[in-house]
Short mmCIF file of C-alpha atoms in Angstrom, two decimals:
data_model
loop_
_atom_site.label_atom_id
_atom_site.label_comp_id
_atom_site.label_asym_id
_atom_site.label_seq_id
_atom_site.Cartn_x
_atom_site.Cartn_y
_atom_site.Cartn_z
CA MET A 1 7.45 -5.77 13.48
CA PRO A 2 7.43 -3.50 10.41
CA ILE A 3 10.59 -3.70 8.34
CA GLN A 4 12.92 -0.85 9.20
CA SER A 5 14.06 1.13 6.19
CA ALA A 6 16.39 4.03 5.67
CA GLU A 7 13.70 6.59 6.45
CA LEU A 8 13.41 8.67 9.61
CA THR A 9 11.02 7.70 12.38
CA LEU A 10 9.01 9.81 14.75
CA GLU A 11 11.83 9.62 17.21
CA GLN A 12 14.35 10.79 14.64
CA GLU A 13 13.65 14.46 14.14
CA ALA A 14 14.26 15.51 10.55
CA GLN A 15 16.75 18.31 10.15
CA PRO A 16 15.69 21.21 7.91
CA ALA A 17 17.51 21.44 4.61
CA ALA A 18 20.20 24.07 4.37
CA ILE A 19 19.57 27.08 2.18
CA GLY A 20 20.10 26.12 -1.43
CA GLU A 21 20.07 22.40 -0.63
CA ARG A 22 17.28 20.38 -2.17
CA GLN A 23 15.28 18.44 0.39
CA ASP A 24 14.50 14.79 -0.32
CA PRO A 25 10.71 14.33 -0.54
CA LEU A 26 11.01 11.47 1.94
CA VAL A 27 12.27 13.87 4.59
CA ARG A 28 9.39 16.28 4.03
CA MET A 29 6.84 13.44 4.00
CA GLN A 30 8.27 12.16 7.26
CA GLU A 31 7.80 15.59 8.78
CA ASP A 32 4.24 15.64 7.41
CA LEU A 33 3.60 12.21 8.93
CA ARG A 34 4.88 13.30 12.31
CA ARG A 35 2.46 16.24 12.37
CA ALA A 36 -0.43 14.08 11.23
CA MET A 37 0.11 11.42 13.88
CA LYS A 38 -0.20 14.07 16.59
CA LYS A 39 -3.76 14.76 15.44
CA PRO A 40 -6.85 12.70 16.39
CA ILE A 41 -7.38 9.91 13.87
CA ASP A 42 -10.62 11.39 12.56
CA GLN A 43 -8.81 14.59 11.59
CA ARG A 44 -6.39 12.81 9.27
CA ARG A 45 -7.14 12.09 5.62
CA TRP A 46 -4.46 9.88 4.13
CA VAL A 47 -3.88 10.18 0.40
CA MET A 48 -1.28 8.84 -1.99
CA VAL A 49 -0.01 10.65 -5.07
CA ILE A 50 1.85 8.78 -7.82
CA ASP A 51 3.77 10.72 -10.45
CA LEU A 52 3.49 8.65 -13.62
CA ARG A 53 6.16 10.79 -15.27
CA LYS A 54 8.72 9.52 -12.78
CA CYS A 55 7.70 5.86 -12.54
CA VAL A 56 10.15 3.68 -14.46
CA GLY A 57 8.36 0.39 -13.87
CA CYS A 58 11.11 -1.11 -11.71
CA SER A 59 8.52 -2.76 -9.39
CA ALA A 60 10.60 -1.99 -6.31
CA CYS A 61 7.36 -0.86 -4.68
CA THR A 62 5.69 -4.16 -5.50
CA ILE A 63 8.55 -6.19 -4.05
CA GLY A 64 8.84 -3.99 -0.97
CA CYS A 65 5.12 -4.40 -0.34
CA VAL A 66 5.24 -8.19 -0.71
CA VAL A 67 8.14 -8.43 1.72
CA GLU A 68 6.67 -6.01 4.24
CA ASN A 69 3.26 -7.65 4.31
CA LYS A 70 4.53 -11.25 3.83
CA LEU A 71 2.19 -11.73 0.91
CA PRO A 72 1.69 -15.25 -0.50
CA PRO A 73 1.55 -16.17 -4.21
CA GLY A 74 -1.45 -14.65 -5.95
CA VAL A 75 -1.75 -11.76 -3.48
CA VAL A 76 -0.12 -8.53 -4.65
CA TYR A 77 -1.30 -5.31 -3.08
CA ARG A 78 0.58 -2.99 -5.42
CA PRO A 79 1.00 -4.28 -8.96
CA VAL A 80 2.54 -2.03 -11.59
CA LEU A 81 0.42 -2.06 -14.72
CA GLU A 82 1.92 -1.33 -18.12
CA GLU A 83 0.22 0.67 -20.83
CA GLU A 84 1.41 1.12 -24.40
CA ILE A 85 0.61 4.59 -25.72
CA GLY A 86 1.12 6.37 -29.01
CA THR A 87 0.98 5.34 -32.67
CA TYR A 88 3.76 3.49 -34.46
CA PRO A 89 6.54 4.49 -34.80
CA ASN A 90 6.00 6.99 -31.99
CA VAL A 91 5.16 4.45 -29.32
CA THR A 92 6.16 4.35 -25.70
CA ARG A 93 5.11 2.64 -22.46
CA ARG A 94 3.66 4.07 -19.30
CA PHE A 95 3.74 2.35 -15.92
CA ILE A 96 0.82 2.66 -13.53
CA PRO A 97 1.27 1.46 -9.93
CA ARG A 98 -2.19 0.48 -8.69
CA PRO A 99 -2.66 0.09 -4.93
CA CYS A 100 -6.08 0.06 -3.26
CA MET A 101 -7.69 3.43 -3.96
CA GLN A 102 -9.00 3.73 -0.34
CA CYS A 103 -12.20 5.20 -1.80
CA ASP A 104 -14.21 7.76 0.14
CA ASP A 105 -17.30 5.92 -1.13
CA PRO A 106 -15.96 2.36 -1.32
CA PRO A 107 -18.19 -0.12 -3.21
CA CYS A 108 -16.56 -3.00 -1.30
CA VAL A 109 -18.05 -1.96 2.05
CA PRO A 110 -21.84 -2.24 1.58
CA VAL A 111 -21.61 -5.62 -0.19
CA CYS A 112 -19.89 -7.34 2.74
CA PRO A 113 -22.56 -9.56 4.33
CA VAL A 114 -20.83 -9.65 7.72
CA ASN A 115 -19.57 -6.04 7.91
CA ALA A 116 -15.98 -7.25 7.95
CA THR A 117 -14.98 -4.46 5.58
CA TYR A 118 -15.25 -0.93 6.86
CA LYS A 119 -13.81 2.54 6.47
CA ARG A 120 -11.69 3.80 9.35
CA PRO A 121 -12.02 7.36 10.68
CA ASP A 122 -8.83 8.29 8.81
CA GLY A 123 -10.30 7.01 5.53
CA ILE A 124 -8.35 3.76 5.22
CA VAL A 125 -10.60 0.92 4.07
CA ALA A 126 -9.81 -2.02 6.33
CA ILE A 127 -10.75 -5.68 6.72
CA ASN A 128 -11.51 -7.44 9.99
CA TYR A 129 -9.90 -10.80 9.27
CA ASP A 130 -11.64 -12.41 12.26
CA ASP A 131 -15.03 -11.59 10.77
CA CYS A 132 -14.26 -12.11 7.05
CA ILE A 133 -15.87 -15.29 5.73
CA GLY A 134 -14.09 -15.24 2.38
CA CYS A 135 -17.26 -14.89 0.27
CA ARG A 136 -15.37 -12.61 -2.14
CA TYR A 137 -18.33 -10.29 -2.83
CA CYS A 138 -15.95 -7.39 -2.19
CA LEU A 139 -13.54 -8.67 -4.86
CA VAL A 140 -16.32 -8.45 -7.44
CA ALA A 141 -17.52 -5.06 -6.23
CA CYS A 142 -14.13 -3.35 -6.45
CA PRO A 143 -13.88 -1.56 -9.82
CA TYR A 144 -10.08 -1.43 -9.50
CA SER A 145 -9.49 -5.15 -8.89
CA ALA A 146 -7.54 -4.08 -5.82
CA ARG A 147 -8.80 -6.92 -3.62
CA LEU A 148 -7.50 -10.44 -3.71
CA PHE A 149 -8.26 -13.77 -2.08
CA ASP A 150 -5.70 -15.53 0.08
CA ALA A 151 -6.02 -19.17 -0.96
CA GLY A 152 -3.25 -20.32 1.37
CA ARG A 153 -0.70 -20.93 -1.37
CA GLN A 154 3.02 -20.87 -0.69
CA TYR A 155 5.94 -20.10 -2.96
CA LEU A 156 7.58 -23.42 -2.13
CA ASP A 157 4.56 -25.57 -2.93
CA GLY A 158 5.67 -28.49 -5.10
CA THR A 159 9.37 -28.00 -4.49
CA THR A 160 11.78 -30.66 -3.26
CA PRO A 161 11.78 -31.14 0.53
CA ALA A 162 15.57 -31.26 0.78
CA ILE A 163 18.59 -31.66 -1.47
CA PRO A 164 22.10 -32.22 -0.10
CA ALA A 165 24.10 -28.97 -0.07
CA LEU A 166 20.98 -26.94 -0.75
CA LEU A 167 18.66 -25.27 1.71
CA GLY A 168 15.62 -27.35 0.78
CA ARG A 169 11.96 -26.62 1.16
CA ASP A 170 11.63 -27.44 4.85
CA LYS A 171 14.18 -24.87 5.99
CA ALA A 172 13.29 -22.29 3.37
CA MET A 173 9.65 -22.55 4.42
CA VAL A 174 10.54 -20.68 7.60
CA TYR A 175 10.44 -17.43 5.66
CA GLU A 176 6.97 -18.14 4.33
CA LYS A 177 5.71 -18.77 7.85
CA LEU A 178 6.77 -15.36 9.13
CA PRO A 179 3.78 -13.43 10.49
CA ALA A 180 2.33 -10.39 8.78
CA TYR A 181 1.66 -7.35 10.95
CA GLU A 182 -1.40 -5.92 9.30
CA TYR A 183 -3.94 -4.03 11.40
CA GLY A 184 -1.71 -4.10 14.47
CA HIS A 185 -1.77 -7.87 14.87
CA ALA A 186 0.80 -10.59 14.15
CA TRP A 187 -0.95 -12.87 11.68
CA GLU A 188 0.85 -16.21 11.52
CA ARG A 189 0.03 -18.47 8.61
CA HIS A 190 -1.65 -21.64 9.82
CA GLU A 191 -3.93 -23.85 7.76
CA GLY A 192 -7.55 -22.79 8.17
CA GLU A 193 -6.75 -19.61 10.10
CA SER A 194 -6.86 -15.95 9.05
CA PRO A 195 -5.64 -14.35 6.89
CA ILE A 196 -5.79 -17.58 4.86
CA GLY A 197 -9.26 -17.77 3.36
CA ASN A 198 -9.84 -14.02 3.65
CA ALA A 199 -10.04 -11.14 1.23
CA ARG A 200 -6.90 -9.02 1.40
CA LYS A 201 -5.88 -5.59 0.20
CA CYS A 202 -3.51 -2.68 0.61
CA GLN A 203 -4.17 -0.67 3.76
CA PHE A 204 -1.50 2.03 3.25
CA CYS A 205 0.74 -0.01 5.62
CA SER A 206 -1.35 1.19 8.57
CA HIS A 207 0.89 -0.80 10.94
CA ARG A 208 3.89 1.24 9.75
CA LEU A 209 2.00 4.52 10.15
CA GLU A 210 1.31 3.65 13.77
CA ALA A 211 5.06 3.10 14.18
CA GLY A 212 5.83 6.49 12.63
CA MET A 213 6.96 5.14 9.27
CA LEU A 214 5.75 5.85 5.76
CA PRO A 215 4.16 3.08 3.65
CA MET A 216 6.79 0.71 2.30
CA CYS A 217 5.98 1.52 -1.34
CA ALA A 218 6.75 5.20 -0.76
CA THR A 219 10.14 4.48 0.79
CA THR A 220 11.28 1.92 -1.80
CA CYS A 221 10.42 4.02 -4.87
CA ILE A 222 13.76 4.68 -6.53
CA GLY A 223 12.41 7.58 -8.59
CA ARG A 224 10.58 9.30 -5.71
CA ALA A 225 7.40 8.89 -7.72
CA THR A 226 5.18 7.93 -4.78
CA TYR A 227 4.06 10.50 -2.23
CA PHE A 228 2.00 9.99 0.89
CA GLY A 229 0.53 12.21 3.54
CA ASP A 230 -2.44 13.89 5.19
CA SER A 231 -4.45 16.00 2.75
CA ASN A 232 -6.17 17.73 5.68
CA ASP A 233 -2.80 19.36 6.38
CA PRO A 234 -2.34 22.35 4.04
CA GLU A 235 1.42 22.25 4.74
CA ALA A 236 1.75 18.64 3.60
CA LEU A 237 3.51 17.83 0.34
CA VAL A 238 0.52 15.85 -0.90
CA SER A 239 -1.73 18.89 -0.46
CA ASP A 240 0.47 20.79 -2.90
CA LEU A 241 0.52 17.91 -5.37
CA ILE A 242 -3.21 17.20 -5.51
CA ALA A 243 -3.75 20.88 -6.34
CA SER A 244 -1.67 20.45 -9.50
CA PRO A 245 -3.46 21.06 -12.82
CA ASN A 246 -2.28 17.68 -14.18
CA VAL A 247 -3.74 15.56 -11.38
CA MET A 248 -6.19 12.75 -12.17
CA ARG A 249 -7.85 9.76 -10.52
CA LEU A 250 -8.84 6.41 -11.96
CA LYS A 251 -12.48 5.84 -12.96
CA GLU A 252 -13.68 9.08 -11.40
CA GLU A 253 -16.92 8.71 -13.34
CA MET A 254 -17.92 5.86 -10.98
CA GLY A 255 -18.20 8.25 -8.05
CA THR A 256 -16.00 6.19 -5.72
CA GLN A 257 -13.86 9.24 -4.87
CA PRO A 258 -10.52 7.42 -4.72
CA LYS A 259 -7.80 8.84 -2.47
CA VAL A 260 -5.00 7.77 -4.78
CA TYR A 261 -4.11 10.53 -7.21
CA TYR A 262 -1.92 10.41 -10.29
CA LEU A 263 0.19 13.10 -11.90
CA ALA A 264 0.25 12.60 -15.67
#
């Protein structure tokens, strides 16, 4: 099951903020999500907005994503890239979280020889693990390097099986065997079975959306720098944000029409 966090769920109606009281963006996004989930799936258009001015590079989103999706070594859906900007001595760093862009025109889809990669009616680019043959064409086609290959590695590979007074690999391995709940299915990790040997990517925590919860990265962001919602809803917070004059998208010149926006 998706990891429960401190956010509200569909069953927990959000209370409106009192006059003069500042509403936490998570509360508003939860209200936005509740409205969106009442609509047919083809009337939703999920987008993510990341405010680079607020991101402090703590990587809480990265860790939350790894834990939520039970990601193995070498598979990170939401890395936080670092960029050095300015000229000495006026130099600073900027942090750029980079999930899958969920492109409206995704280059990863047409290159898949078995049609395992597809765009859902709500715009999320998904992978059918049962059909994926692990050819990795999609990894090459993605201009954002947002796709990765699950080689079946484990964090405890090469560690000692057991040491007196310590947990030891055999018992600690239980955590690594926990199933991931992507795409509404419990994917247990067994040698030679999906998702091992498949391409993998961020899918906006679609399993959490179905449970009425925001993506894990949005809820774990300590600076409230990550926003999520339905851009087809004019009342949604993300609709306000993507209308900002300082909004930008990565590699727009490639025509992929990414649905992850940045505020710079």
